[in-house]
GROMACS .gro file of C-alpha atoms in nm:
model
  372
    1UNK     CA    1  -1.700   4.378  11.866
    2UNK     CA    2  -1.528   4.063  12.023
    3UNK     CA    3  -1.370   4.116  12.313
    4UNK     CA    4  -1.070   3.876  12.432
    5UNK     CA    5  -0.983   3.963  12.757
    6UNK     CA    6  -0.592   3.992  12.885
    7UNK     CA    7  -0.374   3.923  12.564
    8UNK     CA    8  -0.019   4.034  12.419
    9UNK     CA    9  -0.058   4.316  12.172
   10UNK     CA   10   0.101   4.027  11.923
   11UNK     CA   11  -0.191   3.814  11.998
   12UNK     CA   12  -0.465   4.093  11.953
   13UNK     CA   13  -0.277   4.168  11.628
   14UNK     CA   14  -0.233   3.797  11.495
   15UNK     CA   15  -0.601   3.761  11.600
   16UNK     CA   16  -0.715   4.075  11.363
   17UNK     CA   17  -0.577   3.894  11.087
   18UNK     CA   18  -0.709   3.562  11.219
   19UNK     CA   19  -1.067   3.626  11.243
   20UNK     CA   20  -1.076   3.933  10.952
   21UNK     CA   21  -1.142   4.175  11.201
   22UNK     CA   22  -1.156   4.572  11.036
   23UNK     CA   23  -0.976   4.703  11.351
   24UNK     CA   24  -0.775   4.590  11.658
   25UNK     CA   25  -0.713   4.755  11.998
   26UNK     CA   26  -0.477   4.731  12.236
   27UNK     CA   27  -0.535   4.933  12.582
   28UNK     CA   28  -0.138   4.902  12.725
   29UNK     CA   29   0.164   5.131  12.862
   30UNK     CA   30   0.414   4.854  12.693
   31UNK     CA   31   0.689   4.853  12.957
   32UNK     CA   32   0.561   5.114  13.169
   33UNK     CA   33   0.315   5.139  13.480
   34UNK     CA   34  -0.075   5.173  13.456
   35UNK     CA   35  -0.097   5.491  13.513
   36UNK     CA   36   0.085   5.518  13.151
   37UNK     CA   37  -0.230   5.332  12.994
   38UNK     CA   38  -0.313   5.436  12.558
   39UNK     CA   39  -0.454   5.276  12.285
   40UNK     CA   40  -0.267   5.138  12.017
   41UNK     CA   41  -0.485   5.024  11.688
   42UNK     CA   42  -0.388   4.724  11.429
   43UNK     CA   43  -0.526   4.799  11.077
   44UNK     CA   44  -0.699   4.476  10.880
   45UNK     CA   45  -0.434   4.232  10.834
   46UNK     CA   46  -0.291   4.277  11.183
   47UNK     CA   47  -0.014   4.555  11.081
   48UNK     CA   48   0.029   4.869  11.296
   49UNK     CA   49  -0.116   5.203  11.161
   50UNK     CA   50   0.104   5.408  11.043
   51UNK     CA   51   0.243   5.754  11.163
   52UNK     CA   52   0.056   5.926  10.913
   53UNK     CA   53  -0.300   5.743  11.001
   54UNK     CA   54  -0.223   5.780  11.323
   55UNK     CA   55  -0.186   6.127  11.352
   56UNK     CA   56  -0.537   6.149  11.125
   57UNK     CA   57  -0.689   5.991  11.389
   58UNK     CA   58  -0.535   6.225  11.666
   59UNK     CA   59  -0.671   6.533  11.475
   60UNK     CA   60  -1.013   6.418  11.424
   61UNK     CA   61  -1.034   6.369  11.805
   62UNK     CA   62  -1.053   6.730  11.826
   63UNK     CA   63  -1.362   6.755  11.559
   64UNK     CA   64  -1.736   6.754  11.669
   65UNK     CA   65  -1.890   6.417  11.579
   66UNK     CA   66  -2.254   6.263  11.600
   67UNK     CA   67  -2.231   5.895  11.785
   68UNK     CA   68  -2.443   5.650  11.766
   69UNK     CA   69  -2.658   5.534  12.026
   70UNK     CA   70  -2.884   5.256  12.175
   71UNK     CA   71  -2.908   4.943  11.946
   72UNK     CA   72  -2.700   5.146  11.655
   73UNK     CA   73  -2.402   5.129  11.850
   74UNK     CA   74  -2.351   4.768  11.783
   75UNK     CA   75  -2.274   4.444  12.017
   76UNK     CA   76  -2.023   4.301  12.207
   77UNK     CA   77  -1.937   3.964  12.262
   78UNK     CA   78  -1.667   3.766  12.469
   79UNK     CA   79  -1.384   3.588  12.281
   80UNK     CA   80  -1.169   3.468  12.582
   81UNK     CA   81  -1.158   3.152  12.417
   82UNK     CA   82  -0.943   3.314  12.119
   83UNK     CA   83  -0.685   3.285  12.341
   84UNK     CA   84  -0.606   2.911  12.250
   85UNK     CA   85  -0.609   3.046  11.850
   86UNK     CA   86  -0.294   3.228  11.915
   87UNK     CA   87  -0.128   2.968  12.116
   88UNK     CA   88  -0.114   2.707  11.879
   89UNK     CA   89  -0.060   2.947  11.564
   90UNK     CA   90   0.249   3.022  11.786
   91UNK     CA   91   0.313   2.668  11.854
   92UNK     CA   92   0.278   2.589  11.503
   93UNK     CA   93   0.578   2.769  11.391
   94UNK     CA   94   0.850   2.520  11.480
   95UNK     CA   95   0.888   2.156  11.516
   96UNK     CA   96   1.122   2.156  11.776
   97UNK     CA   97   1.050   2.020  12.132
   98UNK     CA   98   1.129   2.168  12.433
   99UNK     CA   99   1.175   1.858  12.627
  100UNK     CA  100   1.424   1.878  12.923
  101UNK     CA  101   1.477   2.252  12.920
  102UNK     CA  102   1.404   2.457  13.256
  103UNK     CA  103   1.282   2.768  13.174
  104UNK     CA  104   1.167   3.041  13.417
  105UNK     CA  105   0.926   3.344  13.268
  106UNK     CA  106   0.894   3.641  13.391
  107UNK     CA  107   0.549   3.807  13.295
  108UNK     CA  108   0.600   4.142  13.423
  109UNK     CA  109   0.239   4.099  13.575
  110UNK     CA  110   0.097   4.189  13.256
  111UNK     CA  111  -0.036   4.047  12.925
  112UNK     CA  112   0.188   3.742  12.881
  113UNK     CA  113   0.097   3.568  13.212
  114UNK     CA  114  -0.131   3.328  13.081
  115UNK     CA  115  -0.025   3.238  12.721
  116UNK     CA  116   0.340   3.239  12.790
  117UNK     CA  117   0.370   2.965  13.066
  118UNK     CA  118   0.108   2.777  12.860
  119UNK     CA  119   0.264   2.795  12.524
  120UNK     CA  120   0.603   2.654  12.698
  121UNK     CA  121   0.457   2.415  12.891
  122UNK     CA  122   0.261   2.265  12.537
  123UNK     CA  123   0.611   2.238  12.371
  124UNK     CA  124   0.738   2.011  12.650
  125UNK     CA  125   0.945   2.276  12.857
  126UNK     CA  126   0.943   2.282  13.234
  127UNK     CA  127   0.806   2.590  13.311
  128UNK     CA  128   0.821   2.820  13.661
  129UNK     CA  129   0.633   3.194  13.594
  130UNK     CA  130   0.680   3.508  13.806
  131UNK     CA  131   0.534   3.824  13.779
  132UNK     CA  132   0.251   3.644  13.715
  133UNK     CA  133  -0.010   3.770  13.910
  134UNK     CA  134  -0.173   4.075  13.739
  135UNK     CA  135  -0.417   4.286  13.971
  136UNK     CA  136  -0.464   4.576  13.698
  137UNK     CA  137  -0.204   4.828  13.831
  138UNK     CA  138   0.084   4.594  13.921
  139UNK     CA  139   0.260   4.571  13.567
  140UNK     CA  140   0.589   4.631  13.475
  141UNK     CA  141   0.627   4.678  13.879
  142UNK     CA  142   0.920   4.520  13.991
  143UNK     CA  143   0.946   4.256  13.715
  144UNK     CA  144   0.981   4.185  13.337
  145UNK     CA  145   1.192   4.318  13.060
  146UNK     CA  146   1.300   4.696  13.217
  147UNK     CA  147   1.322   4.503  13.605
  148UNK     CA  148   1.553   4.180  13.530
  149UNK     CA  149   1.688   4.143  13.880
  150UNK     CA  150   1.500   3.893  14.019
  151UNK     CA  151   1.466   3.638  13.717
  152UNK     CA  152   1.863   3.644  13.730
  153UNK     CA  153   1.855   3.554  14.077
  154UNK     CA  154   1.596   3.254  14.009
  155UNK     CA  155   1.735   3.153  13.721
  156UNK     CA  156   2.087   3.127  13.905
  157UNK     CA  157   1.950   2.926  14.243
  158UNK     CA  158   1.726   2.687  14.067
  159UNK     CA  159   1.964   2.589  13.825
  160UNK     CA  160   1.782   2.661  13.526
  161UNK     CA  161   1.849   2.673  13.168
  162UNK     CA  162   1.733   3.018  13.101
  163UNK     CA  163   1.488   3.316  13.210
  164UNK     CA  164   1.259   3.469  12.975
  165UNK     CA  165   1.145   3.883  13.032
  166UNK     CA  166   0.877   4.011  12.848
  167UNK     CA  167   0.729   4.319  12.885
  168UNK     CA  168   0.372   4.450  12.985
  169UNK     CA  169   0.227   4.345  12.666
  170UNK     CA  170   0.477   4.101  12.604
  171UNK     CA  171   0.550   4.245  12.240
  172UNK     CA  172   0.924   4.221  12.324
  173UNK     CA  173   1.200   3.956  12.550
  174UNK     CA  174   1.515   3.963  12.650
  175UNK     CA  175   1.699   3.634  12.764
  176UNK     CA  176   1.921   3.580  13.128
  177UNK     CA  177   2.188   3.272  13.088
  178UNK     CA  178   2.207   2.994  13.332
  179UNK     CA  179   2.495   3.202  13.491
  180UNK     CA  180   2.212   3.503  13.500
  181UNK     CA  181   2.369   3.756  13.224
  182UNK     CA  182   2.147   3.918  13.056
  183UNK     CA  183   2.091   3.828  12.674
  184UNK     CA  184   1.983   4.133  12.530
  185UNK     CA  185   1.782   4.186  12.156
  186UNK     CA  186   2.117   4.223  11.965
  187UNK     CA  187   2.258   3.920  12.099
  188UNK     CA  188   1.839   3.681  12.041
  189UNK     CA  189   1.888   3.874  11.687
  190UNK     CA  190   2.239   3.733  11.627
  191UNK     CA  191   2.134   3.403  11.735
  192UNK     CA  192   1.803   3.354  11.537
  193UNK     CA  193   1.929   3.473  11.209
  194UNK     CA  194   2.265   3.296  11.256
  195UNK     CA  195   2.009   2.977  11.295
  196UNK     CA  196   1.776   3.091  11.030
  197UNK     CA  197   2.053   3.112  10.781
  198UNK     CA  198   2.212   2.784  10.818
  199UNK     CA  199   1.863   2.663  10.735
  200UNK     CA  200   1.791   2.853  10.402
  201UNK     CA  201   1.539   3.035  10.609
  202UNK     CA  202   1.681   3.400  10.633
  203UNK     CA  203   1.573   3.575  10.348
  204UNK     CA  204   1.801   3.760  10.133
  205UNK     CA  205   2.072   3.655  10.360
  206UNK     CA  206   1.967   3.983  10.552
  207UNK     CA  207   1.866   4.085  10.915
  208UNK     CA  208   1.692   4.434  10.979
  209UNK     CA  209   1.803   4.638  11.288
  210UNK     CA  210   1.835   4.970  11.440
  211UNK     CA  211   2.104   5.264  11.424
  212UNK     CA  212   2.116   5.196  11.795
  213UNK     CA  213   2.235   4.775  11.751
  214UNK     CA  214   2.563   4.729  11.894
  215UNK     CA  215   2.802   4.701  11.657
  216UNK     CA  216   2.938   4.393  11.752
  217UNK     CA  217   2.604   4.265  11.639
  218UNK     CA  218   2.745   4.429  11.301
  219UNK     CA  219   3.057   4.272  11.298
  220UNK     CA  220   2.912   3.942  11.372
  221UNK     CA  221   2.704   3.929  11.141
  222UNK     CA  222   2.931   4.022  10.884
  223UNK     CA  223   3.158   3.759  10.998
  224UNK     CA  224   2.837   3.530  10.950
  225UNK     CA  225   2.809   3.595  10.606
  226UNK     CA  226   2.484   3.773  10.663
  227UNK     CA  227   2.394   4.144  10.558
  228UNK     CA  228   2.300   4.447  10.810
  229UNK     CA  229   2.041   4.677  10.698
  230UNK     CA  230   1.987   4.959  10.910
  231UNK     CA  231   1.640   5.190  11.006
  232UNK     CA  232   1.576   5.507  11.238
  233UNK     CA  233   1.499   5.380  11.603
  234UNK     CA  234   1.178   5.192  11.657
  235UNK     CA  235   1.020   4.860  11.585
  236UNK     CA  236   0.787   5.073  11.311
  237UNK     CA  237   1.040   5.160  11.077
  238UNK     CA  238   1.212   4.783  11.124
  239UNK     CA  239   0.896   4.661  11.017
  240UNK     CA  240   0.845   4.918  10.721
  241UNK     CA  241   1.187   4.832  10.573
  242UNK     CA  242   1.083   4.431  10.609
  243UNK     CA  243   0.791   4.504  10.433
  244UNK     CA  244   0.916   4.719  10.137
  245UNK     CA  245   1.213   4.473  10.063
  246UNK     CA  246   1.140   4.149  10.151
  247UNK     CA  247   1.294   4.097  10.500
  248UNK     CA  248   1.210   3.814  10.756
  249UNK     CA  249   1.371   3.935  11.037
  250UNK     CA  250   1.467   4.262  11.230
  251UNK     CA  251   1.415   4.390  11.545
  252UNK     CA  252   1.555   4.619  11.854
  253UNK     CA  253   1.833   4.583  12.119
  254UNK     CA  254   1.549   4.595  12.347
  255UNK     CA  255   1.425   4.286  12.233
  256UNK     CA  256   1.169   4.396  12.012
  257UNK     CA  257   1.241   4.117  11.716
  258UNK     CA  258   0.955   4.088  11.415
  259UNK     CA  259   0.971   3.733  11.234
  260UNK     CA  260   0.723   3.854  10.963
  261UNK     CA  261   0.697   3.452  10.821
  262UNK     CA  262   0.498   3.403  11.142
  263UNK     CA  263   0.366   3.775  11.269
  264UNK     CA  264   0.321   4.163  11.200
  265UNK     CA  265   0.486   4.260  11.491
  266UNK     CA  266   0.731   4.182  11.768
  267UNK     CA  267   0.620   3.885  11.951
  268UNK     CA  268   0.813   3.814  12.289
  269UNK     CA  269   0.642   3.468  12.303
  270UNK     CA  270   0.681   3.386  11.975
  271UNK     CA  271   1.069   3.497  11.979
  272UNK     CA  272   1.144   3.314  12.335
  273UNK     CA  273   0.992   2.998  12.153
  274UNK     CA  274   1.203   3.034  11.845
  275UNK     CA  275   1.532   3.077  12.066
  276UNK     CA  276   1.442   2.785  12.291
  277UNK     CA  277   1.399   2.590  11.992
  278UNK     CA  278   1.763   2.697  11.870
  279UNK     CA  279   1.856   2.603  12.232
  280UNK     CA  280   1.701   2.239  12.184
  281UNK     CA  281   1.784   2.141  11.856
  282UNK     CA  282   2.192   2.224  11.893
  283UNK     CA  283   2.189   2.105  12.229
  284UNK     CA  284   2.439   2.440  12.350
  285UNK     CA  285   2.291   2.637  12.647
  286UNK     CA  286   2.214   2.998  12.605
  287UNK     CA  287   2.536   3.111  12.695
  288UNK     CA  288   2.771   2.935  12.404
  289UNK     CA  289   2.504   3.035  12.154
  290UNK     CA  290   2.507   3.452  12.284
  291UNK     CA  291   2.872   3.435  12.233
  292UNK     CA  292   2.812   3.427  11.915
  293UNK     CA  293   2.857   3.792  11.910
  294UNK     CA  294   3.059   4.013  12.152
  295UNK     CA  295   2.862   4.346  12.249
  296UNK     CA  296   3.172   4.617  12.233
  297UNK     CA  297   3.112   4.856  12.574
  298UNK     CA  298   2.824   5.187  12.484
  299UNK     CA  299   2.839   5.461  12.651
  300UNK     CA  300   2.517   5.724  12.616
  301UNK     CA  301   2.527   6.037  12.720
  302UNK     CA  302   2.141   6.268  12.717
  303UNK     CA  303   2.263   6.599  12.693
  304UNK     CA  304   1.973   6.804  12.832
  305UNK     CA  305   1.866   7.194  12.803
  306UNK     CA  306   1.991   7.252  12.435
  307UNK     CA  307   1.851   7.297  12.084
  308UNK     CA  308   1.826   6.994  11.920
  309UNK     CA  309   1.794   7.146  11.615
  310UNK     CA  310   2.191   7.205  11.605
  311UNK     CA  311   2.297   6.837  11.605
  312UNK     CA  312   2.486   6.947  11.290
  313UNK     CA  313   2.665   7.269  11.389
  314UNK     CA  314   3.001   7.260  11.173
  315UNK     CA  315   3.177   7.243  11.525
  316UNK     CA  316   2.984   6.894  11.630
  317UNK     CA  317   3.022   6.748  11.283
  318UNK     CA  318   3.409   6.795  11.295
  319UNK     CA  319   3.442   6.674  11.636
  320UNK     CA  320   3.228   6.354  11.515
  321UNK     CA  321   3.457   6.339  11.244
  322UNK     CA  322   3.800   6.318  11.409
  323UNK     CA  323   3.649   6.063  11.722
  324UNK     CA  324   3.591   5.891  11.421
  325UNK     CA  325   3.883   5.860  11.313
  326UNK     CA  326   4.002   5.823  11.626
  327UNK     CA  327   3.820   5.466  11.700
  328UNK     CA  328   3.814   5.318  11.306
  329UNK     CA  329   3.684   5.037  11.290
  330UNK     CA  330   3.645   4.933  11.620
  331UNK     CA  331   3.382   5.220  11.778
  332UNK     CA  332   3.170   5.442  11.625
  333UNK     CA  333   2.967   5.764  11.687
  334UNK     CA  334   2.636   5.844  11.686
  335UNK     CA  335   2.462   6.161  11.724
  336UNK     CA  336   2.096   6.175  11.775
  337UNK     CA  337   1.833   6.448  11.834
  338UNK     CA  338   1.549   6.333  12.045
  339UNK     CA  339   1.238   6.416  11.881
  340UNK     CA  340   1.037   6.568  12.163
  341UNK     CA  341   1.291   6.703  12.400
  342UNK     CA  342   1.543   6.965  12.384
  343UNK     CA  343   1.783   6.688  12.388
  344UNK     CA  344   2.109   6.553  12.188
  345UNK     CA  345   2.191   6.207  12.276
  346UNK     CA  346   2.585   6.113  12.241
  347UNK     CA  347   2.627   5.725  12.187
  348UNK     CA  348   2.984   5.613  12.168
  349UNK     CA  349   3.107   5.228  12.109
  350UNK     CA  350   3.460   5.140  12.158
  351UNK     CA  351   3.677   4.842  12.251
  352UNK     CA  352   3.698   4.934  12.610
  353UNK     CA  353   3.435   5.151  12.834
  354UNK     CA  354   3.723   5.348  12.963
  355UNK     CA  355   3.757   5.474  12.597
  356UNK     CA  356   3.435   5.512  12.489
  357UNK     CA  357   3.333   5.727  12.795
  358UNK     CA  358   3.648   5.954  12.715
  359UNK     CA  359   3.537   5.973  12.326
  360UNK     CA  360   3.138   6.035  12.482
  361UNK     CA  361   3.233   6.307  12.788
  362UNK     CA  362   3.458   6.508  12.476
  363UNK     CA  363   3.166   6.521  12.236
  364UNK     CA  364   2.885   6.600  12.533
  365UNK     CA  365   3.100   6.883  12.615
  366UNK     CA  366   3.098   7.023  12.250
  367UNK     CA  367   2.743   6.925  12.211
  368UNK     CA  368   2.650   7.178  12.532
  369UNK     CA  369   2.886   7.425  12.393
  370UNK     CA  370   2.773   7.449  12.053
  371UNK     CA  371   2.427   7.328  12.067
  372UNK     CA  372   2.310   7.601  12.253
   0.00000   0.00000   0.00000
């Protein structure tokens, strides 16, 4: 067993591959606090296991097994050093500098805290890191992806070009301008295949996203001349569609994005490099690039306490139907179970907020009438 210390679940992944490892594991809680701690596994090759494998594993758990012991259990040795391997594979997947750009990272006092403000500072970028001081029960607290607050503020008063969030395990980013809005995973999605297809580089002329993706991403993209193909929430399924059709990019609003030329899964370093290098070779900040797309106003609505097993009662599916028809083609409507809550989440998109909350409080109201 080699063990490599504090990394991104990216890196531990890319390094499975790297070094023809039979198994990877992560111990993280992603964007969450400590206490929140599980295991994920890679498979050989650096892919996620898959839900099937997955919930092998989880039943076997509950078998009786005979473990090895003493010198049969194997050896372990430390691979800090690995560390580097994934920094310049990362490196190694542009050309551009990063020269003259200010760039502040938040690390959410987790994985990314050493490898990020490295990486940057290699590709010529002046770096300043916060939430950079992990002490083993401090992530996520305060800082990175879920707590953007403060980068805004730093970003703002020291005049920098842009802030960087990852998460825990820094397997997602979002983006804050130099005027400290946040750029969210729609809107680093827009920009990098926008980029990628100007280039050649965006296969099948086709970016992979979410049911959840704004759809102004949609229309831009259209607009673009670039395809939308659409999965069931979570990075998982974005990545099973890449795989099965040939896709080089996809990812989540939350800033999940998967650039399978370069990794397995969603790399928040590796995406944050690829957007600064957009950033540096058109010479437009942040802000001009984002505007690329215009998020229309969502509105979600968790309607608690009722059976989620009703999300298509005749009364909810003509109610769907006429706010439909009712926002054409500039909202839409989805309707979406959660999988292990008695819960119906209402997500409306319109062309004002005022609207789409009207359009989201009328089908709540059926949903806890007729869902019951």
């Amino acid at each position: 067993m080699l063990r490599l210390g504090v990394l991104p679940t990216p890196a531990v992944a890319h390094l499975t591959a790297a070094l023809g490892a039979d198994l990877g594991v992560m111990l993280s809680a992603s964007h969450n606090a400590a206490p929140d701690n599980g295991i994920k596994f890679l498979a050989r090759g650096g892919f996620k296991l898959s839900d099937a494998v997955e919930d092998e594993i989880e039943r076997r758990l509950g078998e009786d097994w005979s473990f090895p012991v003493g010198s049969a259990v194997g050896r372990v040795r430390d691979a800090y050093g690995e560390a580097d391997r994934y920094i310049t594979h990362v490196l190694a997947t542009t050309r551009d500098r990063l020269d003259g750009l200010h760039v502040v990272v938040d690390c959410a006092h987790g994985a990314a805290h050493m490898v990020a403000p490295e990486a940057l500072l290699r590709a010529g970028a002046t770096v300043e890191a916060i939430g950079a001081r992990p002490d083993g029960l401090n992530i996520n607290a305060g800082h990175g992806s879920t707590h953007m607050d403060k980068l805004q503020q730093i970003v703002v008063s020291r005049g920098a070009d842009i802030g960087i969030a990852y998460d825990g395990d820094a397997d997602r980013c979002l983006a804050v301008d130099h005027t400290g809005a946040i750029v969210d995973g729609d809107q680093i999605m827009a920009i990098l295949a926008s980029a990628m297809h100007a280039e050649g580089a965006l296969a099948k002329d086709t970016v992979v996203a979410t049911v959840m993706s704004n759809l102004g991403f949609k229309l831009a993209m259209r607009d673009a001349g670039i395809h939308v193909v659409e999965t069931a929430v979570g990075d998982r399924y974005v990545l099973e569609r890449m795989k099965a059709d040939g896709y080089n990019l996809g990812g989540e609003q939350s800033g999940h994005v998967i650039m399978l030329d370069h990794a397995t899964t969603g790399d928040g370093l590796l995406t944050s490099l690829h957007l600064l290098s957009v950033m540096a070779a058109t010479g437009r900040p942040l802000k001009e690039l984002a505007s690329i797309m215009t998020p229309l106003p969502q509105i979600l609505i968790n309607v608690k306490d009722v059976d989620r097993g009703k999300a298509a009662v005749p009364e909810l599916t003509a109610a769907v139907a006429e706010a439909e028809a009712e926002l054409g083609e500039s909202g839409r409507v989805l309707i979406r179970p959660s999988g292990t809550e008695p819960m119906i989440r209402v997500m409306v998109e319109a062309s004002s907020e005022e609207h789409a909350t009207k359009v989201a409080d009328r089908l709540a109201g059926v949903v806890r009438v007729a869902c019951v």
